[in-house]
Tab-separated table of C-alpha atoms in Angstrom:
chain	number	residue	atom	x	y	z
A	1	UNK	CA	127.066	78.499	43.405
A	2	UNK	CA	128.054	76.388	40.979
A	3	UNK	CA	129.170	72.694	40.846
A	4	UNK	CA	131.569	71.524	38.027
A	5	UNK	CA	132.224	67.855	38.361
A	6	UNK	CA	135.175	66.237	37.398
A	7	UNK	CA	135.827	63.363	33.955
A	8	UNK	CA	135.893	60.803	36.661
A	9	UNK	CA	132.870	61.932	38.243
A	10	UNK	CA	130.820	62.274	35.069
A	11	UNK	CA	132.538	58.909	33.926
A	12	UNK	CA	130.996	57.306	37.333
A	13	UNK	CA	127.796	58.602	37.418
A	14	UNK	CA	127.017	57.456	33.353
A	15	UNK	CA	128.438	54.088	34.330
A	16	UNK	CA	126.001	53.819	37.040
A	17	UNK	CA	122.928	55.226	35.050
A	18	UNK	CA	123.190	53.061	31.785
A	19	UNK	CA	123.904	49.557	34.021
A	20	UNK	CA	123.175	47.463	31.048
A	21	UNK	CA	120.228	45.166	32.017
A	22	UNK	CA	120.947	41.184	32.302
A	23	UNK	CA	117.501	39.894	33.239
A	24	UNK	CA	113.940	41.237	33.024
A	25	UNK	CA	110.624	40.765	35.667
A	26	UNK	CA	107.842	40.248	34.663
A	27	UNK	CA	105.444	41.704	36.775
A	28	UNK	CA	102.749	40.148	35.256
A	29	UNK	CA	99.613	39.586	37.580
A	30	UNK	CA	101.412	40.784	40.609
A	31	UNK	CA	98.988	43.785	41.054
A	32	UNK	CA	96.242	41.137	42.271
A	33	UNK	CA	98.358	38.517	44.614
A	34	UNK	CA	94.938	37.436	46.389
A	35	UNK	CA	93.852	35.836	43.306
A	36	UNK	CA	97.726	34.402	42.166
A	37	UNK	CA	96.130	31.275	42.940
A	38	UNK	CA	92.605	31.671	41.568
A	39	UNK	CA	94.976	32.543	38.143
A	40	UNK	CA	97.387	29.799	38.274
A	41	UNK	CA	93.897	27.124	38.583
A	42	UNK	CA	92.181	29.035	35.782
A	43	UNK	CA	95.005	28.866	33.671
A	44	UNK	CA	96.302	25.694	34.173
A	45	UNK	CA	93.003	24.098	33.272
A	46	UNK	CA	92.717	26.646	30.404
A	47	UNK	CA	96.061	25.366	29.199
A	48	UNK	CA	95.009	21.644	29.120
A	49	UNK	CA	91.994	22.236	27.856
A	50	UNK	CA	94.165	23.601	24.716
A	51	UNK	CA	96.416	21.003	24.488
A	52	UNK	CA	93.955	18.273	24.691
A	53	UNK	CA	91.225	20.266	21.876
A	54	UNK	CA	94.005	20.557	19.365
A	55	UNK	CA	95.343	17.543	20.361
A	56	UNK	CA	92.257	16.251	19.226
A	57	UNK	CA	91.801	18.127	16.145
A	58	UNK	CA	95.025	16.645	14.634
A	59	UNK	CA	94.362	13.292	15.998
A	60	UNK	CA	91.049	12.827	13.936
A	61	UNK	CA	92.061	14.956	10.893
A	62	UNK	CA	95.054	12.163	10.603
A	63	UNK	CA	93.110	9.565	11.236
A	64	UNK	CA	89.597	9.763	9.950
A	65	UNK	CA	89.984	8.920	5.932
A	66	UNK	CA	87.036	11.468	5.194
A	67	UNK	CA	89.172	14.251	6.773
A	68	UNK	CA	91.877	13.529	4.113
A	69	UNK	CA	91.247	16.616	2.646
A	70	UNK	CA	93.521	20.015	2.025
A	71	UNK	CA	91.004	21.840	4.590
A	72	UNK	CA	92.133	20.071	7.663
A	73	UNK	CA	95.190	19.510	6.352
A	74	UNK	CA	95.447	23.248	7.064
A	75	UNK	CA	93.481	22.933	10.333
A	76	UNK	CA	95.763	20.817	11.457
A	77	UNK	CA	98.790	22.356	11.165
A	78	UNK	CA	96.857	25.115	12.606
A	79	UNK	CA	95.735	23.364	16.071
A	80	UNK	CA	99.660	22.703	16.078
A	81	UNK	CA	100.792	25.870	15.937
A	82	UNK	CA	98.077	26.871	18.256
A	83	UNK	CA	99.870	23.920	20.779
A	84	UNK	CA	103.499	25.981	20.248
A	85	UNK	CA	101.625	29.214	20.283
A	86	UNK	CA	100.689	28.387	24.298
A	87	UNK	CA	103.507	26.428	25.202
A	88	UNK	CA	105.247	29.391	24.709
A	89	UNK	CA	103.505	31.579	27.427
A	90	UNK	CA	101.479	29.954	29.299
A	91	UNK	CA	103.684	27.377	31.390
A	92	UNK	CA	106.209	30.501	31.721
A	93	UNK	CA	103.062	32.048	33.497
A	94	UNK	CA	101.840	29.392	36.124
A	95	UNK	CA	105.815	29.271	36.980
A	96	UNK	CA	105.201	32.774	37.916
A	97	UNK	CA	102.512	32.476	39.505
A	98	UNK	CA	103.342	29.753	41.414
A	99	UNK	CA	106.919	30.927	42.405
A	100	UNK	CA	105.689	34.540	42.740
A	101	UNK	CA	108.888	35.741	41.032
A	102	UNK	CA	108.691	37.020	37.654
A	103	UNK	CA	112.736	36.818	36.989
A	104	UNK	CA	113.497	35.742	33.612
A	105	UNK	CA	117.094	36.177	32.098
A	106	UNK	CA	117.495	38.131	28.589
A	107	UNK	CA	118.406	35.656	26.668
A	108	UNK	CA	115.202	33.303	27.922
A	109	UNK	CA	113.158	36.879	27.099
A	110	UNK	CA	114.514	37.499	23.956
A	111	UNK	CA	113.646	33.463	22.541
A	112	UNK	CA	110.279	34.021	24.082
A	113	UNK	CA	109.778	37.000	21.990
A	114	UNK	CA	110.849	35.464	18.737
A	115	UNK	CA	108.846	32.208	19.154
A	116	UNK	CA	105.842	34.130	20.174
A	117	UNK	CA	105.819	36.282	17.086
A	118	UNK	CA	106.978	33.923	14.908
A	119	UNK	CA	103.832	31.490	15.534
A	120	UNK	CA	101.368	34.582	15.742
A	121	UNK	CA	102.668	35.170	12.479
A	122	UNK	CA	101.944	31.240	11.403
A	123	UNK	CA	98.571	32.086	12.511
A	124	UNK	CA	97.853	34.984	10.073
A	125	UNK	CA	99.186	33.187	7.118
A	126	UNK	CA	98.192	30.040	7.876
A	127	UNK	CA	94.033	31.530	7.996
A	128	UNK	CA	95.012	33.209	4.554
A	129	UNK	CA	96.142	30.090	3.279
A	130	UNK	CA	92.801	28.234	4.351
A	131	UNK	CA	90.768	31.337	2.930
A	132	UNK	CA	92.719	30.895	-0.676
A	133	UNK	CA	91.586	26.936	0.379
A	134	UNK	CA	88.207	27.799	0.390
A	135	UNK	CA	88.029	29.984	-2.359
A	136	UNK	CA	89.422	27.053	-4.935
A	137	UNK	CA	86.886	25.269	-3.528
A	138	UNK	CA	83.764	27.104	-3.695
A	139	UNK	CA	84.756	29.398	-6.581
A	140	UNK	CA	86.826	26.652	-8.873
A	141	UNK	CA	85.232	23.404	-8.010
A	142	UNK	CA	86.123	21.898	-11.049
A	143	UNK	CA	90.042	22.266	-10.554
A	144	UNK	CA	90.331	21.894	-7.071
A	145	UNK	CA	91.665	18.629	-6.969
A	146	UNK	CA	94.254	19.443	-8.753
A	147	UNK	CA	95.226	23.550	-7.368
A	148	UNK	CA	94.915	22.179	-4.075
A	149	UNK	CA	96.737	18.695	-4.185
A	150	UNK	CA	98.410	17.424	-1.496
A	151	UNK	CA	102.306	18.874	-2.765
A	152	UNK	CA	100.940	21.924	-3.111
A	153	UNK	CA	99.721	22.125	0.219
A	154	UNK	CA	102.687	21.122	1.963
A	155	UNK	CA	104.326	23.656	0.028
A	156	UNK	CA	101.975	26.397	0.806
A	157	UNK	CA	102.770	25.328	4.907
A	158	UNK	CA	106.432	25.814	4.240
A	159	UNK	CA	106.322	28.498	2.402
A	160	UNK	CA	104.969	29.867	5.417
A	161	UNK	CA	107.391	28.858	7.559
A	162	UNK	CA	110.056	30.527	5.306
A	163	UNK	CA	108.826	33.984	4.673
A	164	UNK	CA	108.028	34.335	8.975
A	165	UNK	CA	111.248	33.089	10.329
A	166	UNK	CA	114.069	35.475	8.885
A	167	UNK	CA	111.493	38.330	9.509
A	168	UNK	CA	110.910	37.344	13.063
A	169	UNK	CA	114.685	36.873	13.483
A	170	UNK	CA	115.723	39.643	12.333
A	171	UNK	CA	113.164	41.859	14.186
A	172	UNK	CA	114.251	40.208	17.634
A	173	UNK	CA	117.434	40.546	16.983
A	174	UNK	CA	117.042	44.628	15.989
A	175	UNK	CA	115.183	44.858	19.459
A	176	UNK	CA	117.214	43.030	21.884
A	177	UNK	CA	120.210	45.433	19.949
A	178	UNK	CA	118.878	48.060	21.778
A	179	UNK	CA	120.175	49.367	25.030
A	180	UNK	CA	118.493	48.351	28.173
A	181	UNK	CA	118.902	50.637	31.058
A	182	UNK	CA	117.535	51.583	34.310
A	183	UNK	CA	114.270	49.764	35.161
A	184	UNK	CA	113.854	46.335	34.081
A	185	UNK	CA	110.371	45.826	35.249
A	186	UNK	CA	107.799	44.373	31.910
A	187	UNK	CA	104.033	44.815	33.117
A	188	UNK	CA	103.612	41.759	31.318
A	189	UNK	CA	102.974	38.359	32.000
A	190	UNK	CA	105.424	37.776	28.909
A	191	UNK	CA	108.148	39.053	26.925
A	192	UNK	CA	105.902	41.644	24.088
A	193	UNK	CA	107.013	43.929	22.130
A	194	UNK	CA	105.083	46.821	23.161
A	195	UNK	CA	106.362	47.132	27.298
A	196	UNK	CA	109.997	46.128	26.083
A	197	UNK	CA	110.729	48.868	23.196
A	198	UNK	CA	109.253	51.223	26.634
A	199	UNK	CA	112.000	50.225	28.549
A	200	UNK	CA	114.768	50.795	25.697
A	201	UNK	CA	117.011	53.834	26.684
A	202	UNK	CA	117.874	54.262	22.862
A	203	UNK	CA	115.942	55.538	19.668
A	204	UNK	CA	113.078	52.933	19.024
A	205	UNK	CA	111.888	55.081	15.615
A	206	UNK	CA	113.413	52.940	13.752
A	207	UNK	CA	111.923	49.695	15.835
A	208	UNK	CA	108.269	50.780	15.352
A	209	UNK	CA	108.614	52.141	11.989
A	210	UNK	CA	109.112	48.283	11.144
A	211	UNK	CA	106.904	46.801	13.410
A	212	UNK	CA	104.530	48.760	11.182
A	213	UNK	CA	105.575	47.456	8.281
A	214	UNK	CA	105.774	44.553	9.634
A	215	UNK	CA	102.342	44.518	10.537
A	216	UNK	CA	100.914	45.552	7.443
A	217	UNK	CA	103.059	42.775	5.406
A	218	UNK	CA	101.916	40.241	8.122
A	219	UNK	CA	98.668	41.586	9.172
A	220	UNK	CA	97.053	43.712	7.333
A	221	UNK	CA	97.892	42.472	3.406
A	222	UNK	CA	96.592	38.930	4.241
A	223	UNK	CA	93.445	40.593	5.504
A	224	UNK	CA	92.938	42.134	2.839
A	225	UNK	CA	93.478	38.695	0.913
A	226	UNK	CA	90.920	37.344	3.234
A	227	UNK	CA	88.383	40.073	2.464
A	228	UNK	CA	88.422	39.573	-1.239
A	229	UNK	CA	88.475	36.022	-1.202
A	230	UNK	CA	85.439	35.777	1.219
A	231	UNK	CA	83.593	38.496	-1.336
A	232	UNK	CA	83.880	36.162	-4.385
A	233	UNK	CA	83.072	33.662	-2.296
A	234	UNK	CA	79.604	35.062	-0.806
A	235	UNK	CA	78.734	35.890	-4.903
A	236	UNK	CA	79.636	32.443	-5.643
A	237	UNK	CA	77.541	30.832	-2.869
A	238	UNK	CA	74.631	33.354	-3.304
A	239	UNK	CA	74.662	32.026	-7.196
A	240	UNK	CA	73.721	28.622	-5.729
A	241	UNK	CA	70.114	27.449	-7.094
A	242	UNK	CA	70.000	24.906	-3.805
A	243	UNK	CA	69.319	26.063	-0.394
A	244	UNK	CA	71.064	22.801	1.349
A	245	UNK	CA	74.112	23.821	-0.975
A	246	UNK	CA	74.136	27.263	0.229
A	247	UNK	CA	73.972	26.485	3.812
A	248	UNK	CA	76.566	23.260	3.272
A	249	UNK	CA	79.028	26.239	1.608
A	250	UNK	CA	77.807	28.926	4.650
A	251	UNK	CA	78.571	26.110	7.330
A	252	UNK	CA	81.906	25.340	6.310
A	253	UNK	CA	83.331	28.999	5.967
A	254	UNK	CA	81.593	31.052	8.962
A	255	UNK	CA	83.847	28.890	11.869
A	256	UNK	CA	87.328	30.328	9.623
A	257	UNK	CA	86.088	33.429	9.546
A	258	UNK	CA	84.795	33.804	13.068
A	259	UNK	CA	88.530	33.057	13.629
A	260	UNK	CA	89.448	35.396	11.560
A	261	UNK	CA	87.773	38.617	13.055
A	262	UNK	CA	88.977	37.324	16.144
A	263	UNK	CA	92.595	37.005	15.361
A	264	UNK	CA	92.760	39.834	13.255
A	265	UNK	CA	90.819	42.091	15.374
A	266	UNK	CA	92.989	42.090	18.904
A	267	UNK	CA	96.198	41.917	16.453
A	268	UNK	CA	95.022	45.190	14.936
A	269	UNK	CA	94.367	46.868	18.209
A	270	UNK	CA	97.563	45.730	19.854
A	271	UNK	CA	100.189	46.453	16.684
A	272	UNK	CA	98.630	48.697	14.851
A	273	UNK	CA	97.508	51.227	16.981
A	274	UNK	CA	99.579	54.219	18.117
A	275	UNK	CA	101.300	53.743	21.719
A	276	UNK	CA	100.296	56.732	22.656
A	277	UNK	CA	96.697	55.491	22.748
A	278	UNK	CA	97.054	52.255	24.844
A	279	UNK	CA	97.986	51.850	28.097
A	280	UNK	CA	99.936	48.918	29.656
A	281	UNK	CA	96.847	47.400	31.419
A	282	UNK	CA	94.441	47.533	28.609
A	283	UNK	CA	97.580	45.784	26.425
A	284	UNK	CA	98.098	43.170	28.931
A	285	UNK	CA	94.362	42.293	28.864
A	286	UNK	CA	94.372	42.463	25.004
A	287	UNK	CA	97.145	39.836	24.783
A	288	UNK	CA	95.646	37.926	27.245
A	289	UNK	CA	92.725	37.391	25.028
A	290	UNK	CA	95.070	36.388	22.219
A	291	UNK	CA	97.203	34.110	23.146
A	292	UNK	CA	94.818	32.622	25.861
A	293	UNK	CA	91.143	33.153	24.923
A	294	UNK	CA	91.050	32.825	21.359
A	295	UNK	CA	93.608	29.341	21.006
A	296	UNK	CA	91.191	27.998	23.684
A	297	UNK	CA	87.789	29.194	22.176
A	298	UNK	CA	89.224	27.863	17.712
A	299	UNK	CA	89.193	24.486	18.964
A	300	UNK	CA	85.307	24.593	20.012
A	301	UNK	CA	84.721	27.040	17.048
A	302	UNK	CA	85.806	24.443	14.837
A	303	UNK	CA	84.217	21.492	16.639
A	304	UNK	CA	80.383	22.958	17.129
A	305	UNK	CA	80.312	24.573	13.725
A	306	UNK	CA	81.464	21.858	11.706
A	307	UNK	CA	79.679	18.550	10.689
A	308	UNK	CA	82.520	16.631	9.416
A	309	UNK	CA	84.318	17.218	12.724
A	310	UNK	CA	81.488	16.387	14.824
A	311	UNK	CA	80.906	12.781	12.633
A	312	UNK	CA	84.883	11.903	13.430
A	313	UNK	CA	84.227	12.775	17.165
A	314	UNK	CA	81.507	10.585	17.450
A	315	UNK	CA	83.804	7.489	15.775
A	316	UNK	CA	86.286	8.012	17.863
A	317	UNK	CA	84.036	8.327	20.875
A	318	UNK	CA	82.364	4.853	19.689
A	319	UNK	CA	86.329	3.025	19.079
A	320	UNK	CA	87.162	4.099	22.613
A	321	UNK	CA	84.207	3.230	23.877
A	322	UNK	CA	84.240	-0.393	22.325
A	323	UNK	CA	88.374	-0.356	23.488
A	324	UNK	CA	87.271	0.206	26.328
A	325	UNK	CA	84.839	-2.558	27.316
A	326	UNK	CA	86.719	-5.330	25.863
């Protein structure tokens, strides 16, 4: 026999199906609640020991006159964005953890989403900036003073700033456009794009054809820009007739691009490669690496594999020590 159901009915039963979603949960570590507060020590500390690194870093790249220079002018802006880049996510996190309630509204989901891409965008162009940095340096010593003075650098910063935000903006805004029906569950421990375009109940062709685009503009173009730099770079530094010249040159560009591989790498994975091929937990564990492991391990990247660094920690080591005993 067959059932024919009435306007009302069908009216009634696509009300009930597309209830338009208000608030999201993140489930994020919920699948281990014997170690929720294992996590919520481990990343706490984690998080301070961020804050307090980059902290640091932009401390003593302010303050220390032989750190006046374009180089950690850039790696100082960098630490900050490093600072936003966490604050983000990680305090969201040990709420969740601590609360054991993953709630979080839309609107609170959706600004988490734009700040977090927006500064993981800051990132990428920010290491292309210090690569172009380096190469002036190494490969047009003579001019570098003037390429690389200090207007031009706080125009390189801003520009930035203004090619990211209307990008990110508008990219949030196309996603959150979307219809969001049914289960409102992110197996996240925040707001990605990834597990939220898997929840949309609409078309999301048009989403990842632009978060591909998006990711070569953003990822994969300034990589490239990195690669060519560092190759003229490596000729120029091979060309070196002194050995302590050659290792001074090595020194100062192997901590930016350990960074870089870093970055660049777990970006590639997560973005760039099809969603098909990745499932939720191997996602959640990549961006836990990025925007936990890798702002956390820069800092000491940039502190054991740098000399100048290591002289300013020591003077400010020695002016709070001699603050301290009179």
């Amino acid at each position: 026999m067959e059932f024919v159901l009435s306007t009302d009915e069908k009216k009634f039963i696509t009300e009930n199906s597309n209830t338009t979603v208000t608030e999201f949960v993140l489930l994020g570590f919920s699948d281990v609640p014997h170690l929720q507060w294992m996590l919520f020590g481990i990343f706490l500390l984690i998080y301070l020991s961020i804050l307090i690194c980059n902290s640091i870093i932009m401390l003593i790249t302010r303050t220390d006159p032989s750190l006046q220079t374009p180089m950690y002018f850039f790696l100082s802006n960098f630490s900050f964005v490093e600072i936003c880049y966490v604050t983000v996510t990680i305090p969201r996190m040990l709420i969740d953890l601590y609360t054991q309630k993953g709630t979080i509204p839309l609107l609170s989901c959706a600004v988490q989403l734009c700040f977090v891409i927006m500064l993981g965008g800051m990132e990428f162009l920010l290491l292309t900036v210090m690569a172009y940095d380096r190469y002036v340096a190494i490969c047009n010593p003579l001019h570098y003073p003037l390429v690389m003075n200090s207007k031009v650098c706080v125009q390189l910063v801003a520009a930035c700033w203004i090619c990211i935000i209307p990008v990110v903006t508008g990219q949030t805004y196309q996603i959150f456009s979307l219809p969001y029906c049914g289960s409102n569950k992110i197996n996240h421990f925040f707001c990605d794009i990834p597990p939220l375009l898997k929840l949309a109940c609409g078309d999301t062709f048009v989403n990842n054809l632009s978060i591909y685009v998006a990711s070569v503009v953003f990822i994969m173009v300034p990589f490239l820009f990195i690669i060519v730099s560092y190759g003229k770079i490596i000729c120029n530094i091979l060309k070196l007739s002194s050995a302590g010249g050659r290792s001074k040159a090595f020194s100062t560009c192997s901590s930016h691009l350990i960074v870089v591989v870093l970055f660049y790498g777990t970006a590639t994975i997560t973005y760039a490669q099809p969603k098909a091929h990745q499932s939720e937990t191997s996602g959640r564990l990549l961006s836990l690496f990025y925007t936990i492991l890798i702002p956390l391990l820069n800092p000491i990247i940039y502190t054991l594999r740098n000399k100048d660094i290591t002289v300013a920690l020591r003077k400010l080591q020695a002016k709070l020590s001699i603050y301290g005993n009179a």
